Every structure is written in C-alpha cells, then in structure tokens.
Amino acid sequence: MIKMRAKSISILWWTDEKALISILGHRNAAQRKLIRLAYEETYQEDLLKRLESELSGDFERAVYHWTLDPPDRDAVLLNVALRKAIHDYRVVLEIACVHSPDELLAVKRAYQFRYKHSLEEVVTAHTSGDIRNLLVALVSTYRYNGDEINARVAHLEADILHNAIQEKAFNHEEVIRVLSTRSKAQIIATLNCYKDDHGTSITKILLGNPSDEFLAALRTAIQCINNPLKYFEKVLRNVIDKVGTDEDALSRVIVTRAEKDLEEIKELYKKRNNASLEHAVPKDTSGDYKDFLLTLLGSKAF
Amino acid sequence: MIKMRAKSISILWWTDEKALISILGHRNAAQRKLIRLAYEETYQEDLLKRLESELSGDFERAVYHWTLDPPDRDAVLLNVALRKAIHDYRVVLEIACVHSPDELLAVKRAYQFRYKHSLEEVVTAHTSGDIRNLLVALVSTYRYNGDEINARVAHLEADILHNAIQEKAFNHEEVIRVLSTRSKAQIIATLNCYKDDHGTSITKILLGNPSDEFLAALRTAIQCINNPLKYFEKVLRNVIDKVGTDEDALSRVIVTRAEKDLEEIKELYKKRNNASLEHAVPKDTSGDYKDFLLTLLGSKAF
C-alpha cells in the first residue's frame, strides 16, 4: 500500500500536483515516513530532494516541511528563523514554550544531528543582550512536566513578576528564571495568581511598547506557555487580517499544528472571527499552495 | 542465580556485613538492579530501605549509593549537596561537566521522578548571583556531543576567555556561554589554544583567590570538562592528604567512578603519589566501610 503511494507520487511529477497534495496531505507523520522510505527504496532518491527540485515557492516550502519528521522539521524552521536578517523569534519561542519537555528535547537532538551544533549554540550566536538571556534559558531548560502546583510559590512568584514590572525591570533575571525553570503548570498557576491579585493579566501589562523586541518576546513566551491555542489563533488572525500575507507564519501554524491541535485552533478562530479558516485562507492564497493548506485544514486523517 | 543472591543478602542481616560487601561490591549496575528486584519479589521489602535500617554511618551511605541506579544515585547526591548549609558545588559540577549530555539528561529525569521538580529549579533555589548563573547554565544545557571542532572558533573564544581574565571579569556572560553551550571537544580545543597562545593553562590563572567561591567553581567546571581523570585523582589526593577525612568525597568518587574510569584514576594516582589507592585508603578508613571501598577499588567485575 505504502509502496503504491510512493509509486503514485513518482509518476505524478510534472503532471498532477493535486494528486500529490491528496496523497501526502492525508497521511500522518508515521505514514509519511514510510512513504519516504518506500520512495527511497523504489527510486534510490530522497523524496524531499525531489520535492525541492520539482515544486517551488510557498507550495514547495509547505509540502517540504510537512513531509519532514516533526522534530526535524522544527530543527529546519529554527535554523531558517535564526539566520534571517530580520529575526523572527516567534519560531524559537513556539518550539521552546509550546512543546512538552520531551518534544523540545527531540527537536534539540534533531537539530544536533542535522547541523552538528547544539541549539543553545546557534541561539546564542544569533542573538545578544537581554533577548539572548531569555531565549537561551528557554531553549536550554528541561522542565518538570508534572501537574502538581505549589500555591505558595505561585503567589510569591506572581509578586516577583509584579515587582519587576513595577520597576520596569522586565529583563530582571528573576523573570527569566521563573519562565525558564518552572513547570508549565506552575507558571500558569503563577499567572492566574497575578491576574487575581492585580486585576489584569500580565500580557496586557507587557503590551506597553510594541517596538520593544524583548517585551514582545516575553509576551510571546508567556502566551505560548499559558494558552497555545489562543496564541496560534492570534497568529493566524494577524496573518489573515493584514494587507499582504505572511506565508511563512501561515504555513508554519497549519503545518506544525495539523497533527496536534489544529481542530481546536479552527474552532477558536471561528468563534472569534465569525468566519471559518477554510473560508478565510483561500482569500489570501492561491493555486496548489491554497489547495494544500485547505487539505491540511480539512483532513481528519491525523 | 540472582534470586539466590537476594536470598543470601536477606539471611545475612545482622550477621555478616563481609558477605554483603562481597555480593553487592562485585555486581555491576544491571546486576544490582536485578538483585533489588529479586529481593523485593522474595521479601516484599525494598532492599534500599533495609540497607538504611540495618547499616549506619559512612558504610551505610556508601552501600546505599552504590545500590541505587546510577542516574538515581546522582539525583540523591545532588539533592543532598544542594541542601547542605555549606554548599558543595563540586557534586553539581561533576555531574553537569563530566557526564555526557545523555547521562546528564538521565540524571535530570531521575531527579524529576524522585523530587517532582526540575534540577534547574532546585539549583536556582539554593544558589544566587554569579554562581547561580554558572551552575544553572551548566545543568540546563544539552550539549552537542560530536568530535568535530572549529579551530577558528577555538582561537576566537580563547581570546574571549583571555580578555575576560585580563579584565578580571570571570563572571562575564561570555565565559559562562562558552563553557555551557559549546561541545566538550570544542571547549578542550579552546583551552588548548589558550595554553598555546598565552603560555599557561587557564586553570592556573584562575588559581588566584582560593576563597572566591565563583572562581573555584569555574576552575572545577573547566577541570571536569578538560580532564576528569586528573580532576578525580586530585579530589582523592586532597581527601587522603588532608588531616581528617572527607568521607563524602572519598565515597562519592569511588562509588560513582567504579563502573566508569576508576582503573584509570587508580593508575594516575599511583603515578602521582608513589602509592596505590588500595594502600592509601585503609590509612584513612576502617571496618566495613574500609572493606567496602577496597572491594570497589579492587573489583574487576565492571
């Protein structure tokens, strides 16, 4: 069956991107891996290399990323994001703060295997100052993943965050320590304490100066830990509402979340925007790229 | 066979510590684990709990640590070291800097399983200032473990270390960055460049003020990365030469290295001190404790 899929892909080159979309777009990570293996065995050629040479533009990038193993895909996304002239720290923050500790570890292993460096090294090399301290701490840590929370610590650290904000010392090492070493359950408890004690969420307070790169990164980290669904819905909303489309962000959210929580992100999007993502995405995209994203948005195969 | 061993241990309580030493002291980690399992199955009792209640003092601690799974043993050693009134950062530094990245990860997992916190959290909670920045960075990182080195980076970073030392800015974040994010092979290349370019090793330069806790930790970290054998030989030499014995350090080195590089540490010790460890250790120890350490020193079973 898988061999047949691999064969179908091969005879489709130059002829039928629609069938390619239909085959790959409806397969989960394990099935895509088998298709890659079968393709390589049958044609002595890496399917990914073939995709790179046959396809182009946003469509090629989206299909390529989709076909990679998820941790390897994240490693590639990180490498591209960190080497951009204008940094996009969202990719680093999403991977460091949305992933479970073991998922982050898998990405770090894939990164080392592919690039012969640690992720810590490359983040350090492409950043500086406060933002470096924040990002390196977030990608390095191996958090505790348990659900237990300590209410006393939550209150204490809500106060630490509040004091740092009062003093406008957002880059204070205590802020970075809380966000990078505590378990997610504990950080969420702390953020809830903050809201209860001070009547507003910490992310609202941090809205202050939108051009401040560090503040923006801090907000993104907190959003990714506290409520990834809300965060990803907002990324998609911003992409779709904006004049011109940030295809990298659009593809990234759809490709990386398709096998995780895309259904929930779609529901949230619909609730907040009175329109479905399946309705909104075609307005900003076209051709095979549009069809591929719609396939991932509509697939129930994962 | 293993069941017989478990049975032998049980009937020996109160009677024959020598046989207990002979059984456990000649078994490797996998065999000790099987003995624990067989003991639990046969007597519905945890062998470790029994060891705790039947034995005492340095002998009990050494046998207890020896019987634990190595990553779990390290988690226990870390927890004890970090909660001491007078901190002993050597344990943290040995585990963070001598272990391979995956061994360190196994300790971090064992720590979380046992204490329901991350190692990062507990190191942060029991330290402050510069030493906290150094230790948290060293325990957090997941280094690249490859052998490739970049000679250009080695020269560049030898200069960075040299400049930090010239400015007496040992706590400079660049020093911590180099030591915590680079692979060990790369750090060793950098230390060699330093020696070649400046005619002396960095650890000699850092000898400056022995009462400076941060400088001492920095030296230990560098020694543990650069030459663990030399480092452990020196720990043993200091224990043995000193009036009074630091049994915790003596047991720790012998118990934790017995299945790794104790043979090489013994050779180095003999070369440097014109006496064997088997000859030196009995002068500072006695009774069952002495016999147990000598069993580990003499065992070829690992």
mmCIF file of C-alpha atoms in Angstrom, chain A residues 240 245 250 254 276-287 289-291 293-294 297:
data_model
loop_
_atom_site.group_PDB
_atom_site.id
_atom_site.type_symbol
_atom_site.label_atom_id
_atom_site.label_comp_id
_atom_site.label_asym_id
_atom_site.label_seq_id
_atom_site.Cartn_x
_atom_site.Cartn_y
_atom_site.Cartn_z
ATOM 1 C CA ILE A 240 -5.229 36.946 7.529
ATOM 2 C CA THR A 245 0.265 37.669 3.670
ATOM 3 C CA LEU A 250 0.508 30.849 7.821
ATOM 4 C CA ILE A 254 -1.075 25.000 9.765
ATOM 5 C CA SER A 276 -14.030 29.671 9.321
ATOM 6 C CA LEU A 277 -10.351 29.301 8.496
ATOM 7 C CA GLU A 278 -11.375 27.251 5.442
ATOM 8 C CA HIS A 279 -13.246 30.334 4.297
ATOM 9 C CA ALA A 280 -10.539 32.881 5.224
ATOM 10 C CA VAL A 281 -7.396 31.124 3.980
ATOM 11 C CA PRO A 282 -8.398 30.994 0.250
ATOM 12 C CA LYS A 283 -8.800 34.785 0.218
ATOM 13 C CA ASP A 284 -5.094 35.204 0.937
ATOM 14 C CA THR A 285 -3.648 32.267 -1.014
ATOM 15 C CA SER A 286 -3.966 30.663 -4.414
ATOM 16 C CA GLY A 287 -3.202 27.637 -6.603
ATOM 17 C CA TYR A 289 -0.451 26.311 -2.100
ATOM 18 C CA LYS A 290 -4.069 27.175 -1.273
ATOM 19 C CA ASP A 291 -5.215 23.626 -2.050
ATOM 20 C CA LEU A 293 -3.343 24.295 3.146
ATOM 21 C CA LEU A 294 -7.049 23.562 2.706
ATOM 22 C CA LEU A 297 -7.192 22.223 7.378
#
